[in-house]
Coordinates of C-alpha atoms in Angstrom, one line a residue:
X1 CA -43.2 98.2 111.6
X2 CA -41.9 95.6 113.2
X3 CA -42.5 93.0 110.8
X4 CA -41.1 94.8 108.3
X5 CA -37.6 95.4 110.2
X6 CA -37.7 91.8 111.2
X7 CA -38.3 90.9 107.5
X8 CA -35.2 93.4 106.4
X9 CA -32.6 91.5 108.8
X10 CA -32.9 93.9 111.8
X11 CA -33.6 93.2 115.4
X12 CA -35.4 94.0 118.5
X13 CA -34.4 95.2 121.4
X14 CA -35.4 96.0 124.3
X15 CA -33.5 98.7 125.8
X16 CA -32.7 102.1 123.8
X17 CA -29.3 101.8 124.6
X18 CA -28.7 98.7 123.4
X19 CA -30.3 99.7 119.9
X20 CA -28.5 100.7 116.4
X21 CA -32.1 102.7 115.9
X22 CA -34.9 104.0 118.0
X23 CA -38.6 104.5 117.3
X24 CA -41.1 106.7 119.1
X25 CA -44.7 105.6 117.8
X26 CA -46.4 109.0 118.9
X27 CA -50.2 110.0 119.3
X28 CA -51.7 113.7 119.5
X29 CA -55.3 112.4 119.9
X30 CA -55.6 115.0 123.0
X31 CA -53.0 117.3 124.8
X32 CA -52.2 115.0 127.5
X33 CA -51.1 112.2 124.5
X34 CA -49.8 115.5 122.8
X35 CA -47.1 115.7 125.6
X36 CA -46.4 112.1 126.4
X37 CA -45.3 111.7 122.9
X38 CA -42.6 114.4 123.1
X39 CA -41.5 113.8 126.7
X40 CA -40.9 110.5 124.9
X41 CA -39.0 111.6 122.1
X42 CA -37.1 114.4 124.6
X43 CA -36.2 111.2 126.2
X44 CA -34.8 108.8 123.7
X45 CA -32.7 112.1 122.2
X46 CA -31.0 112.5 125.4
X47 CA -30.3 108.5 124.8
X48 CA -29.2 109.4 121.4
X49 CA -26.2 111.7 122.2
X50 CA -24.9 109.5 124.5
X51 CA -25.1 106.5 122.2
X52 CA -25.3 107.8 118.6
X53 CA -28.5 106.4 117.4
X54 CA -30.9 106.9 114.5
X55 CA -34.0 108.2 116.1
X56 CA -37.4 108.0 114.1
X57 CA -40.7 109.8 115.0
X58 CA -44.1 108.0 113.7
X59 CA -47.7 108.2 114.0
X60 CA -50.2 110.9 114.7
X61 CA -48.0 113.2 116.0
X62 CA -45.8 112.9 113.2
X63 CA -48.6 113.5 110.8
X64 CA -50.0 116.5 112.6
X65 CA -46.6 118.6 113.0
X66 CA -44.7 117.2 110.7
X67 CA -42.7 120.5 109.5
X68 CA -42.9 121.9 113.0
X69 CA -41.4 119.0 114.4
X70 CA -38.9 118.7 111.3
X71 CA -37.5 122.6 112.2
X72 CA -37.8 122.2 115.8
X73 CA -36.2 119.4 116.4
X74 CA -33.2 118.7 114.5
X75 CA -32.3 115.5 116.4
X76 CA -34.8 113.5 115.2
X77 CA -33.2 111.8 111.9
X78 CA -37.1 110.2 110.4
X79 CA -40.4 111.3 110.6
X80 CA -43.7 109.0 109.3
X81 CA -46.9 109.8 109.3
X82 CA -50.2 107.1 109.9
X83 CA -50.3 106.1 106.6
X84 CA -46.0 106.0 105.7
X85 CA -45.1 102.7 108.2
X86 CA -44.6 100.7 105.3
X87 CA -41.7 103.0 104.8
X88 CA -39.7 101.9 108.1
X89 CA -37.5 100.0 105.7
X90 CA -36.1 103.6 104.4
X91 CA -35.7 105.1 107.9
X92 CA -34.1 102.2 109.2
X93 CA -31.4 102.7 106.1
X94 CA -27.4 102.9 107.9
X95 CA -26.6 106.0 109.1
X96 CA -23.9 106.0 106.1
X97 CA -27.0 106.4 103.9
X98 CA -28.8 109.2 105.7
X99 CA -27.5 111.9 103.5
X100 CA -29.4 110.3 100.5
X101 CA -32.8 110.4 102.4
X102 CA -35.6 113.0 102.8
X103 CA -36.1 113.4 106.9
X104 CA -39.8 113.9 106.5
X105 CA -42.2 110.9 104.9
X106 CA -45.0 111.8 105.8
X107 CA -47.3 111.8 103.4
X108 CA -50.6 113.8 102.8
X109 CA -52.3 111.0 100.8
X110 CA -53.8 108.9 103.6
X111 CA -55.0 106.1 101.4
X112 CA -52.5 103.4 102.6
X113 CA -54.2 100.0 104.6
X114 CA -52.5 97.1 105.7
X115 CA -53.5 93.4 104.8
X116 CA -52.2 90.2 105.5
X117 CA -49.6 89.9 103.3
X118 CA -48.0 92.5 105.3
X119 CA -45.9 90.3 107.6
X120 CA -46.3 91.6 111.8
X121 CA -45.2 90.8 114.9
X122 CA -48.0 90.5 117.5
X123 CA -47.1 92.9 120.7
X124 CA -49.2 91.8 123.2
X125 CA -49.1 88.4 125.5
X126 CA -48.8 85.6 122.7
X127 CA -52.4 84.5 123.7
X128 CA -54.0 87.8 122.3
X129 CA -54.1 90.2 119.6
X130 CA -55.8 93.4 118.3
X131 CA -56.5 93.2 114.7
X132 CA -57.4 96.2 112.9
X133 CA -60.4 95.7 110.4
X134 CA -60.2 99.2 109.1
X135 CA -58.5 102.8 109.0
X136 CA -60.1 106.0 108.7
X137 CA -63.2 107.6 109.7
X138 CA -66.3 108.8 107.8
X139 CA -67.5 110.8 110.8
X140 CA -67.3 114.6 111.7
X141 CA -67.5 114.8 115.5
X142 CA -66.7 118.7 116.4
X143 CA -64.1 117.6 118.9
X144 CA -62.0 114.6 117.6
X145 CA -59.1 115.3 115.1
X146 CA -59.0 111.7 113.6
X147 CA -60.1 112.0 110.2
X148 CA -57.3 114.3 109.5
X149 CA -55.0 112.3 110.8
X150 CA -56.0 108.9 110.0
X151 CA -58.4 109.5 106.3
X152 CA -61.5 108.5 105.1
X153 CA -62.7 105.1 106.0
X154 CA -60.7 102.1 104.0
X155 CA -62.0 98.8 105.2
X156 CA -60.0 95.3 104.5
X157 CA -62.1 92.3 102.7
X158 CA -63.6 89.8 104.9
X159 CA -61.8 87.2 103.8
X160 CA -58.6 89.3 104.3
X161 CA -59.0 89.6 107.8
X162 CA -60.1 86.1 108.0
X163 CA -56.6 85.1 106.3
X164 CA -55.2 87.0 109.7
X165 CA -57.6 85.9 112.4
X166 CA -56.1 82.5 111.4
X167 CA -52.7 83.0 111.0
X168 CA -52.9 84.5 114.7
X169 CA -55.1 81.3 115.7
X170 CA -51.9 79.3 114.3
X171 CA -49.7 81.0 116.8
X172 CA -51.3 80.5 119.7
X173 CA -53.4 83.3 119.9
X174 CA -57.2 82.4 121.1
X175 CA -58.6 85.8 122.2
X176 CA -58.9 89.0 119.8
X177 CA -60.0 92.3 120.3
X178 CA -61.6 94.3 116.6
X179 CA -60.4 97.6 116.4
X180 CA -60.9 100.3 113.9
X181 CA -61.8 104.1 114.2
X182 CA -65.2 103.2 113.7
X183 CA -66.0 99.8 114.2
X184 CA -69.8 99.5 113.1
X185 CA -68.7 101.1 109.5
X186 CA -66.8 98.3 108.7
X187 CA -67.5 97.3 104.9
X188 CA -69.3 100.5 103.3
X189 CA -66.7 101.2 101.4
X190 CA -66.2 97.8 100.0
X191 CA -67.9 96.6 97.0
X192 CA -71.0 94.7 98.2
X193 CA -71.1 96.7 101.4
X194 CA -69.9 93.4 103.9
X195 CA -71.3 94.3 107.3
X196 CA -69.6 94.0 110.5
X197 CA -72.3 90.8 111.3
X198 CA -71.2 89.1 107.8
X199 CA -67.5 89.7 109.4
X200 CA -68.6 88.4 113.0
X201 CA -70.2 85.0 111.4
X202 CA -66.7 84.5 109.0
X203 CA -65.1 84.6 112.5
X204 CA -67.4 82.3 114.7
X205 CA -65.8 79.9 111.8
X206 CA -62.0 80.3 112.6
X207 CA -60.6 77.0 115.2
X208 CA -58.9 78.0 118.0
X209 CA -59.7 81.2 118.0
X210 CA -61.8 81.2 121.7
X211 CA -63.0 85.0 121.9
X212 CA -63.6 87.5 119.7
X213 CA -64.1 91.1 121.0
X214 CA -65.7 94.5 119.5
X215 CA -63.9 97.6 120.3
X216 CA -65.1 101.2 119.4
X217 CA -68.3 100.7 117.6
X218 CA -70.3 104.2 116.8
X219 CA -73.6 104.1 117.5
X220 CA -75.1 105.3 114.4
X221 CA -74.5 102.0 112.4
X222 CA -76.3 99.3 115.1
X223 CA -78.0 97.6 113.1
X224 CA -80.4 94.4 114.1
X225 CA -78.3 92.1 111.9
X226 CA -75.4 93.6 113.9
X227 CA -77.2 92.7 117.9
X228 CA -77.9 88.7 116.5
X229 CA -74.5 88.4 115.5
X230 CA -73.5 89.4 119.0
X231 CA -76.0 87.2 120.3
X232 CA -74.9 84.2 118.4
X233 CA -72.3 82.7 121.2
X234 CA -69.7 80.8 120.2
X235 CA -66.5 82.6 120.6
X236 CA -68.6 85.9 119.6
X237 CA -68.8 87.2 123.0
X238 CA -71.2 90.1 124.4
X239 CA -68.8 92.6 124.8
X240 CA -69.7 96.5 123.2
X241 CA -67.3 98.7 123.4
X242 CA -69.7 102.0 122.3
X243 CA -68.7 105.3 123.4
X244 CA -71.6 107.7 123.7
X245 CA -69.8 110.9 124.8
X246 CA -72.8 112.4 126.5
X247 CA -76.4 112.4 128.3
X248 CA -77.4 116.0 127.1
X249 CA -78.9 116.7 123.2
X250 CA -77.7 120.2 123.7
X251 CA -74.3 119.1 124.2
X252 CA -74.8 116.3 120.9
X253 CA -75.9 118.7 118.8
X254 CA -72.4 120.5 119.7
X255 CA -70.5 117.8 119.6
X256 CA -72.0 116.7 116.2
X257 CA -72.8 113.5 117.4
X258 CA -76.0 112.4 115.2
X259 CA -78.3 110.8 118.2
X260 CA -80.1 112.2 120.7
X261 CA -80.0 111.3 124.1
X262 CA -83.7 109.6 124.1
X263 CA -82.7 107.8 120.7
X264 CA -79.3 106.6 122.7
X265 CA -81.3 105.9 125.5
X266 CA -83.6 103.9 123.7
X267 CA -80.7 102.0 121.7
X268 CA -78.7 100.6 124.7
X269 CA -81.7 99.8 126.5
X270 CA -82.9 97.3 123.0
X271 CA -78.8 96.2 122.9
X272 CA -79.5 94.7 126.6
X273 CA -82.9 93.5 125.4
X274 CA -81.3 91.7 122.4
X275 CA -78.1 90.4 123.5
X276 CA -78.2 87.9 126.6
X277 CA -75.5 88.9 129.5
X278 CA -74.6 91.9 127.2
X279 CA -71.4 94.0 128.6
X280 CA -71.3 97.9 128.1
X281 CA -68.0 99.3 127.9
X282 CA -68.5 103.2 127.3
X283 CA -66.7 106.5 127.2
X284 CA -68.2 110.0 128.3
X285 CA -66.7 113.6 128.0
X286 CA -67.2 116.3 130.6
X287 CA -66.1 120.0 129.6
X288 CA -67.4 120.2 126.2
X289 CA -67.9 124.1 125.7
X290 CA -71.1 125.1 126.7
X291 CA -71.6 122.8 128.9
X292 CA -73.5 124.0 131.8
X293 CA -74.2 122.5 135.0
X294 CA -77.8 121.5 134.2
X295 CA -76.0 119.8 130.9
X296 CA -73.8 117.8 132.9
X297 CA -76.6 116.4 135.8
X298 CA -78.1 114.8 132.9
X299 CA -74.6 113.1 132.0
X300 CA -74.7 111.7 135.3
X301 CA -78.8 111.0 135.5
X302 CA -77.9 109.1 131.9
X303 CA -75.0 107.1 133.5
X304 CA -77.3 105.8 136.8
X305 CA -79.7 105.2 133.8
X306 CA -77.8 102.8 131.9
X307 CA -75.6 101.6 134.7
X308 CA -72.3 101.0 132.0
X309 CA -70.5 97.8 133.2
X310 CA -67.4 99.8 132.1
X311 CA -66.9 103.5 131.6
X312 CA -63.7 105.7 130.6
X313 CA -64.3 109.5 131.4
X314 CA -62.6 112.4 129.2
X315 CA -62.3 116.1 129.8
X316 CA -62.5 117.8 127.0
X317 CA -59.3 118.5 124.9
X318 CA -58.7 122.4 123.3
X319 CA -57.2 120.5 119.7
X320 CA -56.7 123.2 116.9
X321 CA -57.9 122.1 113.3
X322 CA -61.0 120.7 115.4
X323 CA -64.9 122.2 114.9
X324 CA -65.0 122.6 118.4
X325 CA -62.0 124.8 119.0
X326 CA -64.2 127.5 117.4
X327 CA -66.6 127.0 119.5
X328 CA -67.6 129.5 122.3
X329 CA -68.7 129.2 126.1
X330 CA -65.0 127.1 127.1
X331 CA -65.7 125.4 130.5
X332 CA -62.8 126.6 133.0
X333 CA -60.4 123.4 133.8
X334 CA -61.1 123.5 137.4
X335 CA -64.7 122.8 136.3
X336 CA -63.8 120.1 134.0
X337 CA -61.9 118.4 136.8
X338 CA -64.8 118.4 139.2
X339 CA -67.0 117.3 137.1
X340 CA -64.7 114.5 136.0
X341 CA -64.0 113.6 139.8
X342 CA -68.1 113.7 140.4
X343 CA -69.0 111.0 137.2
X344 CA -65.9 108.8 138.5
X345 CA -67.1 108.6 141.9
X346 CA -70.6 107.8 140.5
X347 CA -68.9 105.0 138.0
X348 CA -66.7 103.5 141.1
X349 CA -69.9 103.0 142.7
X350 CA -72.3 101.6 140.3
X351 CA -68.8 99.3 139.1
X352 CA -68.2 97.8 142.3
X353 CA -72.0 97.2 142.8
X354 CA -71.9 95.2 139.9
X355 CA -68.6 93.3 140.8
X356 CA -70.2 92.4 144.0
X357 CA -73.3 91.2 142.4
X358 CA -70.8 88.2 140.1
X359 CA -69.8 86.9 143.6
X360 CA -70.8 83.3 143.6
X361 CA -71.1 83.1 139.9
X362 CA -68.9 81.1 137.7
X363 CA -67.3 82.2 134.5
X364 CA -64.8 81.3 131.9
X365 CA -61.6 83.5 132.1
X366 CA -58.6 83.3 130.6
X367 CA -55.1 83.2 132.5
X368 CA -52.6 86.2 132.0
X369 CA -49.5 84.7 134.0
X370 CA -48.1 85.6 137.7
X371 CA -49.2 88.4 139.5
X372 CA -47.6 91.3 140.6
X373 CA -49.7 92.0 143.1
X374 CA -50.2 88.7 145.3
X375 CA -47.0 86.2 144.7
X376 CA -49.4 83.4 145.9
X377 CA -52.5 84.2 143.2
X378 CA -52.4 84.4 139.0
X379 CA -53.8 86.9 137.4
X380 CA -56.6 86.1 134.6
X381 CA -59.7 88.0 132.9
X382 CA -63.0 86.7 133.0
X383 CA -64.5 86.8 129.6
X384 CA -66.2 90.0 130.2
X385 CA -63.0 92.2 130.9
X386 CA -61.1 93.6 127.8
X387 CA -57.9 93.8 127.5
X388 CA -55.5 96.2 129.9
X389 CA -58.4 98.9 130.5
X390 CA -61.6 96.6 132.2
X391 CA -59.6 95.0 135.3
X392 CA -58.2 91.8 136.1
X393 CA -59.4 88.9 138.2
X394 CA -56.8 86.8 140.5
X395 CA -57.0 83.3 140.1
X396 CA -56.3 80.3 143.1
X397 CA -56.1 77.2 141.8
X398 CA -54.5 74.0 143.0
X399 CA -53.3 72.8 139.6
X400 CA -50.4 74.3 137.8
X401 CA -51.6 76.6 134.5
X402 CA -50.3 78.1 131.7
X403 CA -51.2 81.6 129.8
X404 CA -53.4 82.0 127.5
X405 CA -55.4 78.9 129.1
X406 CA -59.1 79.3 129.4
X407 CA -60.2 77.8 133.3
X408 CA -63.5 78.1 134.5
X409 CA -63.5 80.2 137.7
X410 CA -66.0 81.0 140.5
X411 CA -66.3 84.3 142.5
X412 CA -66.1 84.6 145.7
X413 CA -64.7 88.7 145.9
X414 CA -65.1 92.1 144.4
X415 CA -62.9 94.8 144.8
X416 CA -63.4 98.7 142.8
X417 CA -62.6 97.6 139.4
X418 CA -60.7 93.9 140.2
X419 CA -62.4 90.6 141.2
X420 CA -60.9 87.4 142.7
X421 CA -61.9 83.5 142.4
X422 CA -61.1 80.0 142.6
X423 CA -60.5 78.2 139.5
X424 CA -63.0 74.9 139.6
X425 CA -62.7 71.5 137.8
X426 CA -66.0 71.0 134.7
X427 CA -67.6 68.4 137.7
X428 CA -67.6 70.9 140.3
X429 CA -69.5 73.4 138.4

């Protein structure tokens, strides 16, 4: 969306006030995102009757409650749904011109996927970028509202992506993290069914581009092809982001998930088999209905099994339009929350074990900038922290560096989630 105002003459601000237009990019995933997204838009109206503004709602929420948003709130002058951002342009349109244009764009046809021609402004730090291999999901988990929202899988051509992994190399960008609803279905939709490994090996091609990172892959697709091409090295690093959801096949089965626990089991353990110094990144959710207390010790017996390098922990979300809002036995909040508080405690310890273990190691990290924290330290990642959600390692080093610059460092603490080291010259590796 950016791009695209960019490319029509506008610019970016960076304060609300300061803007001619506003635009709240929204998500209803689960009911905490539910109402962050409309404190947020409460919040930028308040800056619009002060100022006068254009305000414009987009994204999930948008699509979800798109005519209960429209009636309820009247000072929102735009709405677009996941598929409509190509159709900024029209919300961004003078206020003079509001009286020709329809408030709500969403549209219902969730068939829309962006390529590279489509021009973008990378968000994050200049050294790395997301890119987005596909939209849509082909799954039917009880408990996630996605498909609606986003469609049916529509992957982009191999070479398309390519065309953007190198535009971003251009630019200075040497790290990037693959994202899609469902990483590990990339390409069956395509003519010639291109795999995810036929996309890794395009990228291991790209100069300049350093790392290359696998976000949200569902374990169903893992295919052999899929661990070599994560073995291969290069800038294909052994990073899986792979959320399992649970340790219980009673709970699976509920949640629709496809594998059992001993077939997950049994997957993960041939991933760390297959792929040298392989990093784990996982989610889990606790509160699923019907989840009993016996349900939930094997959760936590699965986690001390596996021993995730990285784990996010959900309690379950009540989303309407959901299979699993019909379902019965609802596990009370105050249950949820304990159980949450019981698996983070577990994952803080079994984290920090494995923090302390790197101490004395050396790795190859790249350098974020200043840090907040300690004035006298940088702040980095080490190849094996994604980023904004693994941790951060603080760098010392007694020549100057610059972001985006990969240093080799060696570990000499470990803290909960954070590490800190020394960066070291090639010879005194």
């Amino acid at each position: 969306m950016i791009g695209l105002a960019l490319q029509e003459g506008h610019e970016l601000v960076t304060e609300a006030e300061e803007s001619d237009t506003i635009v709240v990019n929204t998500c209803s995933f689960i009911g905490e995102a539910k109402k962050e997204s409309i404190d947020a838009i409460l919040q930028m109206a308040e800056i619009k009757k002060k100022s006068g503004q254009k305000l414009v709602v987009t994204g999930c929420l948008a699509q979800r409650y798109s005519k209960e948003l429209e009636s309820e709130m009247p000072e929102v002058d735009s709405f677009l749904g996941t598929a409509d951002f190509a159709q900024i342009k029209s919300a961004l349109s003078p206020v003079s011109d509001v009286v020709q244009i329809k408030r709500n764009l969403v549209s219902h046809e969730l068939r829309y996927l962006a390529n590279y021609d489509l021009p973008r402004v990378n968000s994050m730090p200049k050294h790395t970028a997301y890119l987005k291999i596909a939209e849509g999901c082909d799954n039917a988990c009880a408990f996630c509202i996605i498909p609606k929202l986003r469609g049916k899988q529509r992957s982009r051509p191999i070479h398309d992506i390519v065309r953007e992994a190198e535009r971003l190399a251009g630019s200075g960008v040497v790290e990037v993290s693959l994202i899609a609803q469902d990483l590990t279905a990339y390409g069956h939709d395509l003519p010639g069914k291109p795999t995810l490994a036929q996309l890794l090996s395009a990228l291991h091609e790209v100069k300049g581009l350093k790392w290359v990172r696998c976000m949200y892959a569902y374990p169903r697709s893992l295919s052999k092809e899929l661990m070599e091409a994560l073995s291969m090295g290069g800038n294909i690093l052994p990073y899986l982001d792979i959320p399992v959801q649970h340790g219980s096949d009673k709970v699976l089965r509920r949640m629709r998930r496809g594998k059992d626990q001993g077939k997950l089991t049994e997957l993960l353990l041939e991933l760390r088999a297959r792929i040298p110094n392989l990093i784990l990144r996982s989610t889990v959710m606790v509160g699923f209905p019907g989840e009993d207390e016996q349900d939930f010790e094997k959760l936590m017996a699965f986690v001390s099994a596996i021993q995730f390098e990285r784990l996010g922990v959900f309690k379950y979300s009540d989303e309407e339009g959901t299979a699993a809002f019909e379902l019965d036995a609802r596990v009370p909040y105050r249950v949820k929350k304990s159980r949450f508080d019981k698996l983070m405690r577990l994952q803080r310890r079994i984290h920090k074990a494995k923090l302390k273990s790197m101490i004395g190691q050396v790795h190859e990290a790249i350098v974020e900038g200043p840090s907040e924290e300690h004035p006298l330290l940088l702040k980095g990642r080490l190849w094996s922290q994604a980023p904004d959600i693994d941790g951060v390692t603080y760098l010392s080093s007694e020549r100057p560096l610059t972001p985006g610059q990969l240093v080799r460092v060696r570990i000499d603490s470990a803290h909960d989630y954070d590490l800190a080291g020394e960066v070291i010259e090639p010879n005194e590796i």
